[in-house]
Structure formats: structure tokens, C-alpha cells
CSV table of C-alpha atoms and ligand atoms in Angstrom, one decimal:
chain,number,residue,atom,x,y,z
A,1,MET,CA,88.6,98.4,116.5
A,2,ILE,CA,89.0,99.3,120.2
A,3,MET,CA,87.9,97.1,123.1
A,4,ASN,CA,88.5,97.0,126.7
A,5,ARG,CA,89.3,93.8,128.6
A,6,ARG,CA,85.7,93.0,129.2
A,7,GLN,CA,84.6,93.7,125.6
A,8,MET,CA,87.5,91.7,124.3
A,9,LEU,CA,86.2,88.7,126.1
A,10,ILE,CA,82.5,89.0,125.3
A,11,GLY,CA,82.4,90.0,121.7
A,12,LEU,CA,84.0,92.1,119.0
A,13,SER,CA,82.9,94.8,116.6
A,14,ALA,CA,85.0,95.5,113.6
A,15,ALA,CA,85.8,99.0,112.5
A,16,ALA,CA,86.6,99.4,108.8
A,17,LEU,CA,90.1,100.5,108.0
A,18,PRO,CA,90.6,102.7,105.0
A,19,GLN,CA,91.3,100.9,101.6
A,20,PRO,CA,95.0,100.4,100.9
A,21,ILE,CA,96.6,103.0,98.7
A,22,ARG,CA,98.4,101.7,95.6
A,23,ALA,CA,101.6,103.7,95.2
A,24,GLU,CA,102.9,102.7,91.8
A,25,GLY,CA,103.2,105.7,89.4
A,26,SER,CA,101.4,108.2,91.6
A,27,ARG,CA,102.3,110.3,94.6
A,28,VAL,CA,100.8,109.3,97.9
A,29,ILE,CA,99.8,112.2,100.1
A,30,LEU,CA,100.1,111.7,103.9
A,31,ARG,CA,98.5,114.3,106.0
A,32,PRO,CA,98.5,113.9,109.7
A,33,THR,CA,95.2,115.1,111.2
A,34,LYS,CA,93.3,114.9,114.5
A,35,VAL,CA,91.3,111.7,114.7
A,36,ASP,CA,88.6,110.9,117.2
A,37,MET,CA,88.7,107.2,118.2
A,38,VAL,CA,86.3,105.4,120.4
A,39,VAL,CA,88.1,103.6,123.2
A,40,GLU,CA,85.9,102.0,125.9
A,41,GLY,CA,82.9,104.0,124.8
A,42,ARG,CA,84.7,107.3,125.0
A,43,LEU,CA,86.0,109.5,122.3
A,44,ILE,CA,89.8,109.9,122.4
A,45,GLU,CA,91.6,112.5,120.4
A,46,MET,CA,94.4,110.9,118.5
A,47,ILE,CA,96.5,111.9,115.5
A,48,GLY,CA,96.4,109.8,112.4
A,49,PHE,CA,97.5,110.0,108.8
A,50,ASN,CA,94.7,110.9,106.4
A,51,ASN,CA,92.0,110.9,109.2
A,52,SER,CA,92.7,107.4,110.3
A,53,VAL,CA,94.4,105.5,113.1
A,54,PRO,CA,96.3,103.5,111.9
A,55,GLY,CA,97.1,105.4,108.8
A,56,PRO,CA,96.3,104.0,105.4
A,57,GLU,CA,98.0,100.9,104.2
A,58,ILE,CA,100.4,101.7,101.4
A,59,ARG,CA,101.0,98.9,98.9
A,60,VAL,CA,103.7,99.0,96.2
A,61,GLY,CA,105.4,96.3,94.1
A,62,ARG,CA,109.0,95.3,94.7
A,63,ASN,CA,111.6,97.5,92.9
A,64,GLU,CA,109.0,100.2,92.3
A,65,THR,CA,109.5,103.8,93.4
A,66,LEU,CA,107.5,105.0,96.4
A,67,SER,CA,106.8,108.7,96.2
A,68,ALA,CA,105.1,110.2,99.2
A,69,ARG,CA,104.5,113.8,100.2
A,70,LEU,CA,104.1,114.6,103.9
A,71,GLU,CA,101.9,117.6,104.3
A,72,ASN,CA,102.1,118.8,107.9
A,73,THR,CA,98.7,120.2,108.9
A,74,LEU,CA,99.5,119.7,112.6
A,75,GLU,CA,100.5,122.5,115.0
A,76,GLU,CA,103.8,120.7,115.7
A,77,GLY,CA,106.7,119.5,113.7
A,78,THR,CA,106.8,115.9,112.3
A,79,MET,CA,108.6,113.6,109.9
A,80,ILE,CA,108.2,110.0,108.6
A,81,HIS,CA,110.5,107.1,109.0
A,82,TRP,CA,110.0,104.0,106.7
A,83,HIS,CA,110.8,101.2,109.0
A,84,GLY,CA,112.9,98.4,107.5
A,85,ILE,CA,113.2,99.8,104.0
A,86,ARG,CA,116.8,99.8,102.7
A,87,LEU,CA,116.5,103.3,101.3
A,88,PRO,CA,118.8,106.3,100.6
A,89,ASN,CA,120.0,108.0,103.9
A,90,ALA,CA,118.3,111.3,103.1
A,91,MET,CA,114.9,109.6,102.9
A,92,ASP,CA,115.2,107.9,106.3
A,93,GLY,CA,113.2,110.5,108.3
A,94,VAL,CA,115.4,110.8,111.3
A,95,ASN,CA,115.6,114.1,113.2
A,96,VAL,CA,118.9,116.0,113.0
A,97,LEU,CA,120.7,112.9,111.5
A,98,THR,CA,119.0,112.9,108.1
A,99,GLN,CA,116.5,115.8,108.0
A,100,ASP,CA,115.0,118.7,110.0
A,101,ALA,CA,111.5,118.5,111.3
A,102,VAL,CA,108.8,119.4,108.8
A,103,ILE,CA,107.3,122.5,110.4
A,104,PRO,CA,103.6,123.2,110.7
A,105,GLY,CA,102.3,124.1,107.2
A,106,GLY,CA,105.4,122.6,105.6
A,107,SER,CA,105.8,119.6,103.4
A,108,PHE,CA,108.5,117.1,102.5
A,109,ASP,CA,108.8,114.8,99.5
A,110,TYR,CA,110.0,111.3,100.2
A,111,ARG,CA,111.0,109.3,97.1
A,112,PHE,CA,112.8,106.0,97.0
A,113,ALA,CA,112.9,102.6,95.4
A,114,VAL,CA,111.8,99.7,97.5
A,115,PRO,CA,114.3,96.9,96.9
A,116,ASP,CA,112.8,94.2,99.2
A,117,ALA,CA,109.4,92.6,99.1
A,118,GLY,CA,107.9,92.2,102.6
A,119,THR,CA,106.0,93.7,105.5
A,120,PHE,CA,107.2,97.1,106.6
A,121,TRP,CA,105.6,100.1,108.2
A,122,TYR,CA,105.9,103.8,108.5
A,123,HIS,CA,105.7,106.1,111.5
A,124,SER,CA,106.6,109.5,112.9
A,125,HIS,CA,110.2,109.7,114.0
A,126,TYR,CA,109.9,113.1,115.6
A,127,LEU,CA,108.9,113.3,119.2
A,128,SER,CA,108.1,109.7,118.4
A,129,LEU,CA,107.2,108.4,121.8
A,130,ASP,CA,104.4,111.0,121.8
A,131,GLN,CA,103.4,111.0,118.2
A,132,VAL,CA,103.4,107.3,117.6
A,133,SER,CA,101.5,106.7,120.8
A,134,ARG,CA,98.9,109.1,119.5
A,135,GLY,CA,98.5,107.1,116.3
A,136,MET,CA,101.0,108.3,113.7
A,137,PHE,CA,101.8,104.9,112.0
A,138,GLY,CA,100.6,102.7,109.2
A,139,PRO,CA,101.6,99.6,107.2
A,140,LEU,CA,103.9,99.7,104.2
A,141,ILE,CA,103.5,96.5,102.2
A,142,VAL,CA,106.0,95.7,99.4
A,143,GLU,CA,104.5,92.9,97.2
A,144,GLU,CA,106.5,90.1,95.7
A,145,LEU,CA,106.8,90.1,91.9
A,146,ASP,CA,105.1,86.7,92.1
A,147,PRO,CA,103.2,86.6,95.4
A,148,PRO,CA,102.2,83.3,97.0
A,149,GLU,CA,98.7,82.1,96.3
A,150,VAL,CA,96.4,82.9,99.2
A,151,ASP,CA,92.7,83.8,99.5
A,152,GLN,CA,93.4,86.9,101.6
A,153,ASP,CA,96.4,89.0,102.5
A,154,ILE,CA,95.6,90.5,105.9
A,155,THR,CA,97.5,93.0,107.9
A,156,ILE,CA,97.1,93.0,111.7
A,157,GLN,CA,98.5,95.8,113.7
A,158,LEU,CA,99.0,95.5,117.5
A,159,PHE,CA,98.7,98.5,119.7
A,160,ASP,CA,98.0,99.8,123.1
A,161,ILE,CA,96.7,103.1,124.5
A,162,LEU,CA,97.3,104.6,128.0
A,163,THR,CA,94.2,106.1,129.5
A,164,ASP,CA,93.7,108.1,132.6
A,165,ALA,CA,91.1,107.7,135.4
A,166,GLU,CA,88.5,109.4,133.2
A,167,GLY,CA,89.2,107.1,130.3
A,168,ASN,CA,90.8,109.9,128.3
A,169,PHE,CA,94.1,109.6,126.5
A,170,ASP,CA,96.8,110.0,129.1
A,171,ARG,CA,99.6,112.3,127.8
A,172,THR,CA,101.2,112.8,131.1
A,173,PHE,CA,104.6,111.3,131.5
A,174,HIS,CA,105.8,109.7,134.7
A,175,THR,CA,109.4,108.9,135.6
A,176,SER,CA,108.5,105.3,135.9
A,177,HIS,CA,107.6,105.2,132.2
A,178,TYR,CA,111.1,106.0,131.4
A,179,THR,CA,112.9,103.7,133.8
A,180,THR,CA,111.0,100.4,133.4
A,181,GLU,CA,109.3,98.6,130.6
A,182,GLY,CA,108.1,101.9,129.2
A,183,ARG,CA,104.9,103.7,128.8
A,184,LEU,CA,102.6,100.7,128.5
A,185,GLY,CA,99.0,101.2,127.6
A,186,ASP,CA,96.2,99.8,129.7
A,187,VAL,CA,94.0,99.1,126.7
A,188,MET,CA,95.4,96.6,124.2
A,189,MET,CA,94.0,96.2,120.7
A,190,ALA,CA,94.6,94.8,117.2
A,191,PHE,CA,93.5,96.4,113.9
A,192,SER,CA,92.9,93.8,111.3
A,193,SER,CA,92.4,94.7,107.6
A,194,SER,CA,89.8,91.9,107.3
A,195,TYR,CA,87.4,90.3,109.8
A,196,GLN,CA,85.8,87.7,107.6
A,197,THR,CA,87.1,84.4,106.3
A,198,ARG,CA,85.9,80.9,105.4
A,199,VAL,CA,87.0,77.5,106.7
A,200,GLY,CA,89.6,76.2,104.2
A,201,GLU,CA,90.8,79.6,103.1
A,202,ARG,CA,94.5,80.1,102.9
A,203,LEU,CA,95.5,83.4,104.6
A,204,ARG,CA,98.6,85.4,104.7
A,205,LEU,CA,98.7,87.4,108.0
A,206,ARG,CA,101.2,90.2,108.3
A,207,VAL,CA,101.4,91.0,112.0
A,208,ILE,CA,103.1,94.3,112.9
A,209,ASN,CA,103.8,95.7,116.3
A,210,PRO,CA,103.7,99.5,116.1
A,211,SER,CA,103.1,100.1,119.8
A,212,VAL,CA,105.6,102.3,121.5
A,213,ASP,CA,106.9,100.1,124.3
A,214,ARG,CA,104.9,96.9,124.6
A,215,VAL,CA,106.3,93.4,123.7
A,216,PHE,CA,103.3,91.4,122.5
A,217,LYS,CA,103.2,87.6,122.7
A,218,ILE,CA,100.6,86.5,120.1
A,219,THR,CA,98.9,83.2,119.7
A,220,LEU,CA,96.8,82.5,116.7
A,221,GLN,CA,94.0,80.0,117.1
A,222,GLY,CA,91.8,78.6,114.3
A,223,MET,CA,94.5,78.2,111.7
A,224,SER,CA,97.5,76.0,111.0
A,225,GLY,CA,100.5,77.1,109.1
A,226,VAL,CA,104.0,78.4,109.1
A,227,VAL,CA,105.9,81.6,109.8
A,228,VAL,CA,107.3,82.6,106.4
A,229,ALA,CA,109.1,85.9,107.2
A,230,LEU,CA,110.4,88.0,110.0
A,231,ASP,CA,110.8,91.8,109.8
A,232,GLY,CA,109.9,91.6,106.1
A,233,MET,CA,112.6,89.1,105.2
A,234,PRO,CA,111.7,85.6,104.0
A,235,LEU,CA,112.8,82.6,106.1
A,236,VAL,CA,114.8,80.1,104.1
A,237,ALA,CA,113.0,77.4,106.0
A,238,PRO,CA,109.5,78.4,107.2
A,239,GLN,CA,108.9,77.7,110.9
A,240,LEU,CA,105.9,75.9,112.3
A,241,LEU,CA,103.4,78.3,113.7
A,242,GLY,CA,103.7,78.7,117.5
A,243,ASP,CA,103.6,81.7,120.0
A,244,MET,CA,105.0,84.8,118.4
A,245,VAL,CA,106.9,87.4,120.4
A,246,LEU,CA,107.0,90.8,118.7
A,247,ALA,CA,109.0,93.7,120.2
A,248,PRO,CA,108.0,97.2,119.1
A,249,GLY,CA,108.8,97.6,115.4
A,250,GLN,CA,109.0,93.9,114.6
A,251,ARG,CA,106.8,92.0,112.1
A,252,VAL,CA,105.9,88.4,111.5
A,253,ASP,CA,104.4,87.0,108.3
A,254,VAL,CA,102.3,83.8,108.6
A,255,ILE,CA,100.7,81.7,105.9
A,256,GLY,CA,98.2,79.1,107.0
A,257,ASP,CA,94.9,77.4,106.4
A,258,VAL,CA,91.7,78.3,108.3
A,259,ASP,CA,90.1,75.6,110.5
A,260,ALA,CA,87.7,77.8,112.5
A,261,ASP,CA,87.3,81.4,113.6
A,262,VAL,CA,90.8,82.9,113.6
A,263,LEU,CA,91.5,84.3,117.1
A,264,VAL,CA,94.4,86.7,117.7
A,265,LEU,CA,95.2,86.3,121.3
A,266,GLU,CA,97.7,88.2,123.6
A,267,SER,CA,99.0,85.4,125.7
A,268,SER,CA,101.6,87.0,128.0
A,269,SER,CA,99.3,86.6,131.0
A,270,VAL,CA,97.7,83.4,132.3
A,271,GLU,CA,94.3,84.4,130.9
A,272,PRO,CA,94.8,85.2,127.2
A,273,LEU,CA,93.2,88.4,125.9
A,274,LEU,CA,91.3,88.2,122.6
A,275,LEU,CA,92.5,91.1,120.5
A,276,ALA,CA,90.8,90.3,117.2
A,277,LYS,CA,88.6,87.7,115.7
A,278,ILE,CA,88.4,86.9,112.0
A,279,SER,CA,85.1,85.1,111.7
A,280,ALA,CA,84.8,82.0,109.6
A,281,THR,CA,81.5,81.8,107.8
A,282,GLY,CA,81.1,79.2,105.1
A,283,SER,CA,83.8,77.1,103.7
A,284,ARG,CA,85.8,76.4,100.6
A,285,ASP,CA,87.9,73.4,99.5
A,286,LYS,CA,91.2,73.3,101.4
A,287,ARG,CA,94.2,73.9,99.2
A,288,ASN,CA,96.4,70.9,98.6
A,289,ALA,CA,99.5,72.8,97.5
A,290,ALA,CA,102.2,72.9,100.2
A,291,ILE,CA,103.2,76.3,101.6
A,292,THR,CA,106.6,77.1,100.1
A,293,PRO,CA,109.2,79.6,101.2
A,294,LEU,CA,108.9,83.2,99.9
A,295,PRO,CA,111.4,84.2,97.3
A,296,PRO,CA,114.5,85.6,98.9
A,297,ASN,CA,115.3,89.4,98.7
A,298,GLY,CA,118.9,88.6,97.8
A,299,LEU,CA,120.7,90.6,100.5
A,300,PRO,CA,124.4,90.3,100.6
A,301,GLN,CA,125.8,87.4,102.6
A,302,PRO,CA,128.2,88.2,105.5
A,303,GLY,CA,131.8,88.0,104.5
A,304,ARG,CA,134.9,88.0,106.6
A,305,ILE,CA,134.4,90.0,109.9
A,306,THR,CA,136.5,93.1,109.7
A,307,GLN,CA,135.4,94.8,112.9
A,308,SER,CA,133.8,93.8,116.2
A,309,VAL,CA,131.9,96.4,118.1
A,310,GLY,CA,130.2,96.2,121.5
A,311,LEU,CA,127.0,97.8,122.3
A,312,VAL,CA,126.2,97.7,126.0
A,313,MET,CA,122.7,98.6,127.2
A,314,GLN,CA,122.7,100.3,130.5
A,315,GLY,CA,120.5,102.0,133.0
A,316,GLY,CA,116.9,101.9,134.1
A,317,ALA,CA,115.4,100.9,137.4
A,318,GLY,CA,117.8,98.6,139.3
A,319,GLY,CA,120.5,99.2,136.7
A,320,LYS,CA,124.1,100.0,137.6
A,321,PRO,CA,125.3,103.6,137.3
A,322,HIS,CA,126.5,104.7,133.9
A,323,GLY,CA,128.1,107.7,132.3
A,324,GLY,CA,125.1,109.0,130.4
A,325,PHE,CA,122.7,111.8,131.4
A,326,GLY,CA,119.5,109.9,130.7
A,327,SER,CA,117.8,107.0,132.4
A,328,TRP,CA,119.3,104.8,129.7
A,329,ALA,CA,122.6,104.6,127.8
A,330,PHE,CA,124.6,102.7,125.2
A,331,ASN,CA,128.3,102.4,126.2
A,332,ASP,CA,128.0,105.1,128.9
A,333,VAL,CA,126.5,107.7,126.5
A,334,SER,CA,122.9,108.8,126.5
A,335,GLY,CA,121.7,110.2,123.1
A,336,LEU,CA,123.6,110.8,119.9
A,337,PRO,CA,127.3,111.4,120.5
A,338,ARG,CA,129.4,113.6,118.2
A,339,ALA,CA,131.4,110.6,117.0
A,340,PRO,CA,129.6,107.5,115.6
A,341,LEU,CA,129.5,104.2,117.4
A,342,LEU,CA,131.4,102.8,114.4
A,343,SER,CA,132.6,103.8,110.9
A,344,ALA,CA,132.3,101.2,108.2
A,345,GLN,CA,133.7,101.0,104.7
A,346,ARG,CA,131.0,100.2,102.3
A,347,GLY,CA,130.5,96.5,102.1
A,348,GLU,CA,132.2,95.7,105.4
A,349,THR,CA,130.9,92.8,107.5
A,350,ILE,CA,130.8,93.8,111.2
A,351,LEU,CA,130.0,91.8,114.2
A,352,MET,CA,128.0,93.7,116.8
A,353,GLN,CA,127.8,92.3,120.3
A,354,LEU,CA,124.6,93.5,121.9
A,355,ARG,CA,124.9,93.2,125.7
A,356,ASN,CA,121.9,93.9,127.8
A,357,ASP,CA,123.2,95.0,131.2
A,358,THR,CA,119.8,96.1,132.5
A,359,ALA,CA,116.8,94.5,134.2
A,360,PHE,CA,114.5,95.0,131.2
A,361,PRO,CA,114.3,93.7,127.6
A,362,HIS,CA,115.2,96.1,124.7
A,363,GLY,CA,114.3,95.9,121.0
A,364,ILE,CA,117.3,97.1,119.2
A,365,HIS,CA,116.5,98.6,115.7
A,366,LEU,CA,119.1,99.4,113.0
A,367,HIS,CA,118.2,101.9,110.3
A,368,GLY,CA,118.9,101.4,106.6
A,369,HIS,CA,120.0,97.8,106.8
A,370,HIS,CA,119.0,94.4,108.0
A,371,PHE,CA,121.3,92.2,110.0
A,372,TRP,CA,121.7,88.5,110.7
A,373,GLU,CA,121.1,87.0,114.1
A,374,THR,CA,123.6,84.3,114.8
A,375,ASP,CA,123.8,80.9,116.5
A,376,GLU,CA,126.4,79.8,119.1
A,377,ARG,CA,128.9,79.1,116.3
A,378,ARG,CA,128.4,82.7,115.0
A,379,ALA,CA,126.7,81.4,111.9
A,380,PRO,CA,124.0,83.6,110.5
A,381,THR,CA,120.4,82.4,111.2
A,382,VAL,CA,117.6,84.9,110.4
A,383,LEU,CA,117.6,88.5,109.0
A,384,ARG,CA,116.0,91.2,111.1
A,385,ASP,CA,115.9,94.9,111.4
A,386,THR,CA,114.9,94.8,115.1
A,387,THR,CA,116.0,92.3,117.6
A,388,LEU,CA,114.7,91.7,121.1
A,389,VAL,CA,117.5,91.3,123.7
A,390,GLU,CA,116.2,90.1,127.0
A,391,ALA,CA,117.4,91.3,130.4
A,392,GLY,CA,120.9,90.0,131.0
A,393,GLU,CA,121.2,88.5,127.6
A,394,THR,CA,124.0,89.0,125.0
A,395,LYS,CA,123.3,88.6,121.3
A,396,GLU,CA,125.7,88.7,118.5
A,397,ILE,CA,124.6,90.1,115.1
A,398,LEU,CA,126.3,90.3,111.8
A,399,CYS,CA,125.7,93.2,109.4
A,400,VAL,CA,126.9,93.9,105.9
A,401,PHE,CA,127.0,97.7,105.9
A,402,ASP,CA,126.4,98.4,102.3
A,403,ASN,CA,124.2,101.5,102.5
A,404,PRO,CA,126.1,104.7,102.8
A,405,GLY,CA,125.1,107.4,105.2
A,406,ALA,CA,124.6,108.2,108.9
A,407,TRP,CA,122.3,105.6,110.4
A,408,LEU,CA,120.5,105.5,113.7
A,409,ILE,CA,120.6,102.5,115.9
A,410,HIS,CA,118.3,102.6,118.9
A,411,CYS,CA,116.0,100.9,121.3
A,412,HIS,CA,112.5,100.7,119.7
A,413,MET,CA,110.9,101.0,123.1
A,414,LEU,CA,110.4,104.6,122.4
A,415,SER,CA,110.4,105.6,126.1
A,416,HIS,CA,113.9,104.2,126.2
A,417,GLN,CA,115.0,105.9,123.0
A,418,GLU,CA,113.7,109.2,124.2
A,419,ASP,CA,115.6,108.9,127.5
A,420,GLY,CA,119.0,108.1,126.0
A,421,MET,CA,119.0,104.7,124.3
A,422,ALA,CA,120.1,105.8,120.8
A,423,THR,CA,123.3,106.2,118.9
A,424,TRP,CA,124.5,106.2,115.3
A,425,LEU,CA,126.9,104.8,112.9
A,426,GLN,CA,128.6,106.0,109.7
A,427,VAL,CA,128.9,104.0,106.5
A,428,ALA,CA,131.2,105.5,103.9
B,501,CU,CU1,114.9,99.6,125.5
């Protein structure tokens, strides 16, 4: 569903997304193709998996094996990264570090077990600023063995598109895209897997931000409930639903009861924008059962800290000079250095100090693992795979590096990643 600012305020028309694909026991085929989308009344040429932007929602049960073949019918290389999944390194879909690009006409078989239930997503990790902005992403939902009782389990994907003066997809790149917040689109949107509900229904909303650079601030109206998971990982204590800030790559799971039409609002500016409306028609008896925490995924708890590593974000407009060749750098290096940022023995707990020495926020994403955010006493708080570090802010995270391989850590503002904000680490 695409709307411009005016349409968003006066009414919404829902476009049907493809039916979810169940992945147990059969191979999923993902084929990127050209897709025409209607944006502000004009056809825009995008690229989507299986003729759809977003790509089909893949659903699979926890501990099952996901088997997916990427068939590249594009005239350019590509590959798929499975964001947030703790998978074998060779399946991670990262250019150079874990695989070569799948060439036009080529294919690649991804096959891995999914150890954690939760809300994940997949996207191109090749020329990703360009390919993700053109639509190469989709949800990957790993279902609990005993899912919470809800009337609907709805996926909401936030996105934006940059258009030019004629309203066509703008593929030109300006220096300012790389040195500021990124290549923000002028048309914001949300794709919901359902647009109908009833007063009294209990909904699970899985909100995903696959946009390339935009930090969304989302307010939900018309329902009351709790946040039950962040980046796919259940919260021990669900948090009362309030404004939700999602950096690119992040996810928030909400369970709540419907009081009226459910409005998904972007509330960064004074005048909130309506991104999606799930209309309440009719009603059902409200559920009396309390909303309980989701079952934990059982990730290892942090142990004694054996290494402390600093990661300093540098560069951008107004930033101090640094030693890297790009607009952005980590620790004075732009792009992947020959030596890893850190080498960990399997099972080590490492403290990483993420220091944002720039004038812009960054969403730092670690591959192959989740990590703990910490409080002032360095006690672990919540598990994430992507954390938003505001301008001037320093965050300390704790990670148990128990997944062997060469793993990328980068800014998920893909303009920043492309212009230097990426490095890697080695787990033996
Ligand atoms: Cu960044």
C-alpha cells in the first residue's frame, strides 16, 4: 500500500500482500524480479522477491530447517542475508566475508536451522543500499512451539521511497545522502498483512523497519497492550505500549486488545502521519486472560568479561577528521580491514563500548549473534541484534560470542555502511 502525505491523511486503500509461505519440509524459491508499484498514482519500477514488494512472508516453526533457493533472474549480482537469525556463518549472505555474489542466472541454496522463535527478516546484502531501497526484503517469522493466543498475527513493515521531481524512483546518489542521516525517502509507507480487525480482538503486531536509512517513531492508536519482544527476542518483563523507535533493521512485537480502528502513525514530526489503518468492524468479547511474556529462546547468559573492545563511530557532516577513506569510519578505518576488530574464543563474553562521535544517530547491527544492552551498572537489560546509538551517545553492550565464523558488524543505515561504516570480527 503506497500513499503520499495527502492520501495518508484522507483515506487508505489496502493492497493485498502475497500469502505467507510455509517453509517446513519444502524448499522455498526466492526469485528477485522487476515489480511495478503504484506510488502517488505513478508506476515505479522496483525489484521484489517473487513479483512482490515486500517479498513473501516466510513462516517456519522454531528449530525447523529453513531451506531456500535464491534464483537470480536479475541482470546484476545479489545475495540474501537472514537478519537476526543465529545461523552457520556460510549461510549469512555477506559479500566477500561469507559468500560471493550470486551472478545473473546463478542460484544459491541457503539451508539452516532456526534456533529462536521471533520476528526476523531477510534482505539483499549485495549493493544493499540500492537493492534494499528498490524492494529486496521480506519478513521471516519463526513461530513459537506454543504460540500466544491471539486472534490475528499481523506483520507491519515500515518503508520509504525517494522519488524525483517527476515522481519516479530516484536512483541518483547525492553526496549529502552519504554524509547525513542517509538517503531518506520522501514517501513513507507501511505494509500490513491485514487491514481488518474487530473491537475486542487480541492482536500480535510484528513491526519491522526494513527501510535503508530512516529511523521510524511509531505510535499505535486504537489498541492497548504491551511490547513483548525486541529484535525477535522476548522481553522477560513486557513493557507498556508507548511510542516505539525503530532504527533500520529493528523489530518490535506488540500484543494488545483492540478498542477502535488501529492506526499506525509516524510521530516524529508535530503532525503525525497515518501510515496504515487496520479497520475495526464488528466486535467480539474481550479476552480476559492476561498477556504473558513469550517463552525465552534460551540464549547463553553473559559470563565474566574477558575482553573490552571500543568501537568509535566517526565522520559525516560536521564530524571530526578520521583516518578512513570514506565519509564514515569505525576506529579510523572505513570498510573491512584485513584484521578483524576482535578475535573471540568460542563462548567468550566481550564488552563492546559503542561510542558515537558523530552528529547523527547510527543503528549498529551485529551478525550471527544477539547482544545485551546494559544499564549504568553494566547489568544486561534487553537482547538485540541492532542498537540505536544517538549522536554523542556511548552504549555498552555485552555479547557471548558462541557462533564460530567471520561476522560483520555495521551501521544498518545502509548509506553509512556503503560509505565506510562496517567492520568484522572473528569467532574461533
Ligand atoms: Cu550510521
